[in-house]
Amino acid sequence: DSPADCGSWVLRAVGGRVSVRQINWLGTLPRAFTADEQQQLTQTRQDYETVAQLYRQAKYAEAVTVATRVMESLRTLLGEDHPETATSINNLAELYRSQRNAAAESLFLRALKIHEMAFGSGHPATATCLHNLALLHKQQSNFTAAEPLSVRALKIREKALGPNSLATAASLHNLAELYDLRSNFAAAEPLYLR
């Protein structure tokens, strides 16, 4: 496998199911890689699969260990500010969020900053970070912090991905749930119906 084949592996946790979905790198690789580094990138891809498997088996501590290794590997190979590194940071934060670990917020914010620098504020990767950060705040019952993040993620996804994408639907549902939790049923209902 070459580095271009490795792509970005995104951990998805939806409705209790976990999958790993590959996204092609949108940026250029920062430099040529040695054979050893290419092997390390291939191992990183395999480690993403391992993280998803461990998550499905509720082996969260082991999943965090492997996800941390992935993040460190990408940080070394691609650099701190590479979008692939940001994706791995976001994945680790998502694991922490699922365990209600306080470390999740700072990791989500770091991933968001890198994605905004790399792609801009209107990119779907930025929306994913916003969406995940909103989910964290919702989980913590901090609805005031969650709402603007959810609204922003929804606007980005509608514009970039269209109104019928699954990511847009996830943002619609998240925002509707927030309104529901705040007893704003008039705002929630049209979002649920969409």
Tab-separated table of C-alpha atoms in Angstrom:
chain	number	residue	atom	x	y	z
A	1	ASP	CA	0.000	0.000	0.000
A	2	SER	CA	1.165	3.505	-0.733
A	3	PRO	CA	0.435	6.520	1.465
A	4	ALA	CA	-2.126	7.750	-1.062
A	5	ASP	CA	-4.052	4.522	-0.501
A	6	CYS	CA	-4.207	5.045	3.243
A	7	GLY	CA	-6.644	7.938	3.178
A	8	SER	CA	-8.378	9.214	6.255
A	9	TRP	CA	-10.179	6.710	8.428
A	10	VAL	CA	-13.095	8.141	10.340
A	11	LEU	CA	-14.584	6.363	13.291
A	12	ARG	CA	-18.372	6.496	13.106
A	13	ALA	CA	-20.525	5.646	16.074
A	14	VAL	CA	-24.184	5.792	15.101
A	15	GLY	CA	-26.986	4.159	16.984
A	16	GLY	CA	-24.681	1.823	18.859
A	17	ARG	CA	-23.027	0.620	15.641
A	18	VAL	CA	-19.457	1.480	14.834
A	19	SER	CA	-17.841	1.507	11.449
A	20	VAL	CA	-14.711	2.883	9.908
A	21	ARG	CA	-15.174	4.854	6.730
A	22	GLN	CA	-12.345	5.876	4.445
A	23	ILE	CA	-12.079	9.411	3.145
A	24	ASN	CA	-9.454	10.384	0.591
A	25	TRP	CA	-6.901	12.894	1.757
A	26	LEU	CA	-7.954	16.293	0.510
A	27	GLY	CA	-4.571	17.871	1.079
A	28	THR	CA	-1.224	16.949	-0.313
A	29	LEU	CA	1.221	14.804	1.553
A	30	PRO	CA	3.847	16.956	3.248
A	31	ARG	CA	6.791	15.040	1.762
A	32	ALA	CA	7.893	11.777	0.173
A	33	PHE	CA	7.837	8.777	2.492
A	34	THR	CA	10.424	6.102	3.026
A	35	ALA	CA	9.481	2.443	2.773
A	36	ASP	CA	9.412	2.240	6.584
A	37	GLU	CA	7.098	5.246	6.796
A	38	GLN	CA	4.810	3.758	4.156
A	39	GLN	CA	4.671	0.591	6.243
A	40	GLN	CA	3.862	2.691	9.307
A	41	LEU	CA	0.980	4.365	7.421
A	42	THR	CA	-0.338	0.951	6.410
A	43	GLN	CA	-0.167	-0.147	10.058
A	44	THR	CA	-2.015	3.024	11.008
A	45	ARG	CA	-4.849	2.115	8.643
A	46	GLN	CA	-5.033	-1.338	10.217
A	47	ASP	CA	-5.023	0.249	13.663
A	48	TYR	CA	-8.109	2.300	12.741
A	49	GLU	CA	-9.893	-0.979	11.988
A	50	THR	CA	-8.717	-2.335	15.329
A	51	VAL	CA	-10.080	0.728	17.128
A	52	ALA	CA	-13.520	0.178	15.587
A	53	GLN	CA	-13.447	-3.511	16.499
A	54	LEU	CA	-12.441	-2.791	20.101
A	55	TYR	CA	-15.154	-0.143	20.358
A	56	ARG	CA	-17.781	-2.619	19.133
A	57	GLN	CA	-16.579	-5.053	21.809
A	58	ALA	CA	-16.856	-2.326	24.488
A	59	LYS	CA	-13.104	-2.529	25.113
A	60	TYR	CA	-12.818	1.219	25.425
A	61	ALA	CA	-9.519	1.453	27.276
A	62	GLU	CA	-7.828	-0.680	24.622
A	63	ALA	CA	-9.480	1.348	21.850
A	64	VAL	CA	-8.158	4.569	23.371
A	65	THR	CA	-4.648	3.111	23.543
A	66	VAL	CA	-4.688	2.172	19.851
A	67	ALA	CA	-6.340	5.460	18.813
A	68	THR	CA	-3.668	7.374	20.717
A	69	ARG	CA	-0.989	5.402	18.874
A	70	VAL	CA	-2.655	6.296	15.561
A	71	MET	CA	-2.728	9.982	16.486
A	72	GLU	CA	0.923	10.010	17.545
A	73	SER	CA	1.979	8.162	14.407
A	74	LEU	CA	0.191	10.619	12.141
A	75	ARG	CA	1.515	13.569	14.092
A	76	THR	CA	5.051	12.281	13.521
A	77	LEU	CA	4.583	11.375	9.858
A	78	LEU	CA	2.328	14.177	8.642
A	79	GLY	CA	2.728	16.946	11.184
A	80	GLU	CA	0.613	18.463	13.924
A	81	ASP	CA	-1.474	20.607	11.561
A	82	HIS	CA	-2.253	18.035	8.873
A	83	PRO	CA	-5.966	17.295	8.356
A	84	GLU	CA	-5.322	13.564	8.743
A	85	THR	CA	-3.827	14.231	12.169
A	86	ALA	CA	-6.897	16.314	13.007
A	87	THR	CA	-9.165	13.433	11.998
A	88	SER	CA	-7.285	11.098	14.319
A	89	ILE	CA	-7.593	13.660	17.132
A	90	ASN	CA	-11.337	13.901	16.465
A	91	ASN	CA	-11.617	10.094	16.571
A	92	LEU	CA	-9.823	9.927	19.901
A	93	ALA	CA	-12.081	12.665	21.246
A	94	GLU	CA	-15.125	10.690	20.083
A	95	LEU	CA	-13.878	7.676	22.044
A	96	TYR	CA	-13.417	9.856	25.121
A	97	ARG	CA	-16.897	11.371	24.626
A	98	SER	CA	-18.436	7.909	24.556
A	99	GLN	CA	-16.838	7.294	27.966
A	100	ARG	CA	-17.791	10.722	29.322
A	101	ASN	CA	-14.089	11.582	29.679
A	102	ALA	CA	-13.331	15.263	30.241
A	103	ALA	CA	-10.392	15.125	27.802
A	104	ALA	CA	-12.816	14.990	24.858
A	105	GLU	CA	-13.544	18.720	24.684
A	106	SER	CA	-9.955	19.926	24.319
A	107	LEU	CA	-9.306	17.296	21.645
A	108	PHE	CA	-12.452	18.267	19.696
A	109	LEU	CA	-11.403	21.928	19.863
A	110	ARG	CA	-7.916	21.065	18.618
A	111	ALA	CA	-9.282	19.042	15.703
A	112	LEU	CA	-11.707	21.862	14.870
A	113	LYS	CA	-8.904	24.422	14.797
A	114	ILE	CA	-6.780	22.296	12.455
A	115	HIS	CA	-9.681	21.594	10.083
A	116	GLU	CA	-10.654	25.262	9.976
A	117	MET	CA	-7.054	26.225	9.182
A	118	ALA	CA	-6.693	23.519	6.534
A	119	PHE	CA	-10.082	23.689	4.815
A	120	GLY	CA	-11.881	26.788	6.036
A	121	SER	CA	-14.994	27.325	8.088
A	122	GLY	CA	-17.423	25.966	5.488
A	123	HIS	CA	-15.930	22.526	4.925
A	124	PRO	CA	-17.686	19.247	5.863
A	125	ALA	CA	-14.697	18.184	8.005
A	126	THR	CA	-15.154	21.364	10.022
A	127	ALA	CA	-18.864	20.573	10.334
A	128	THR	CA	-18.040	17.104	11.670
A	129	CYS	CA	-15.914	18.609	14.435
A	130	LEU	CA	-18.653	21.124	15.265
A	131	HIS	CA	-21.283	18.376	15.287
A	132	ASN	CA	-19.225	16.166	17.597
A	133	LEU	CA	-18.471	19.050	19.950
A	134	ALA	CA	-22.200	19.855	20.043
A	135	LEU	CA	-22.948	16.213	20.910
A	136	LEU	CA	-20.486	16.448	23.790
A	137	HIS	CA	-22.146	19.601	25.143
A	138	LYS	CA	-25.587	18.007	24.728
A	139	GLN	CA	-24.355	14.942	26.635
A	140	GLN	CA	-23.221	17.293	29.420
A	141	SER	CA	-26.644	19.028	29.374
A	142	ASN	CA	-24.944	22.251	28.282
A	143	PHE	CA	-27.609	23.035	25.714
A	144	THR	CA	-26.677	26.707	25.475
A	145	ALA	CA	-23.202	25.784	24.212
A	146	ALA	CA	-24.473	22.948	22.013
A	147	GLU	CA	-27.101	24.881	20.058
A	148	PRO	CA	-24.903	27.346	18.112
A	149	LEU	CA	-22.475	24.559	17.257
A	150	SER	CA	-25.335	22.390	15.983
A	151	VAL	CA	-26.808	25.231	13.945
A	152	ARG	CA	-23.418	25.999	12.391
A	153	ALA	CA	-22.741	22.330	11.573
A	154	LEU	CA	-26.178	22.017	9.971
A	155	LYS	CA	-25.694	25.117	7.812
A	156	ILE	CA	-22.308	23.906	6.601
A	157	ARG	CA	-23.580	20.428	5.805
A	158	GLU	CA	-26.682	21.685	3.996
A	159	LYS	CA	-24.561	23.975	1.833
A	160	ALA	CA	-21.640	21.624	1.212
A	161	LEU	CA	-23.394	18.237	1.098
A	162	GLY	CA	-26.975	19.101	0.262
A	163	PRO	CA	-30.224	18.736	2.176
A	164	ASN	CA	-30.525	14.983	1.575
A	165	SER	CA	-27.135	13.770	2.785
A	166	LEU	CA	-26.879	11.460	5.786
A	167	ALA	CA	-24.566	13.929	7.520
A	168	THR	CA	-27.142	16.697	7.080
A	169	ALA	CA	-29.812	14.371	8.468
A	170	ALA	CA	-27.628	13.669	11.515
A	171	SER	CA	-27.257	17.404	12.121
A	172	LEU	CA	-30.997	17.953	11.708
A	173	HIS	CA	-31.714	15.200	14.211
A	174	ASN	CA	-29.156	16.517	16.704
A	175	LEU	CA	-30.560	20.034	16.556
A	176	ALA	CA	-34.136	18.739	16.843
A	177	GLU	CA	-33.174	16.742	19.934
A	178	LEU	CA	-31.593	19.839	21.455
A	179	TYR	CA	-34.786	21.816	20.910
A	180	ASP	CA	-36.785	18.904	22.316
A	181	LEU	CA	-34.626	18.801	25.450
A	182	ARG	CA	-35.213	22.526	25.905
A	183	SER	CA	-38.984	22.007	25.476
A	184	ASN	CA	-38.945	24.063	22.269
A	185	PHE	CA	-41.225	21.660	20.455
A	186	ALA	CA	-42.256	24.215	17.825
A	187	ALA	CA	-38.637	24.455	16.653
A	188	ALA	CA	-37.980	20.710	16.963
A	189	GLU	CA	-40.952	19.414	14.987
A	190	PRO	CA	-40.074	20.830	11.528
A	191	LEU	CA	-36.519	19.526	11.884
A	192	TYR	CA	-37.767	16.032	12.737
A	193	LEU	CA	-40.137	16.152	9.770
A	194	ARG	CA	-37.382	17.076	7.325
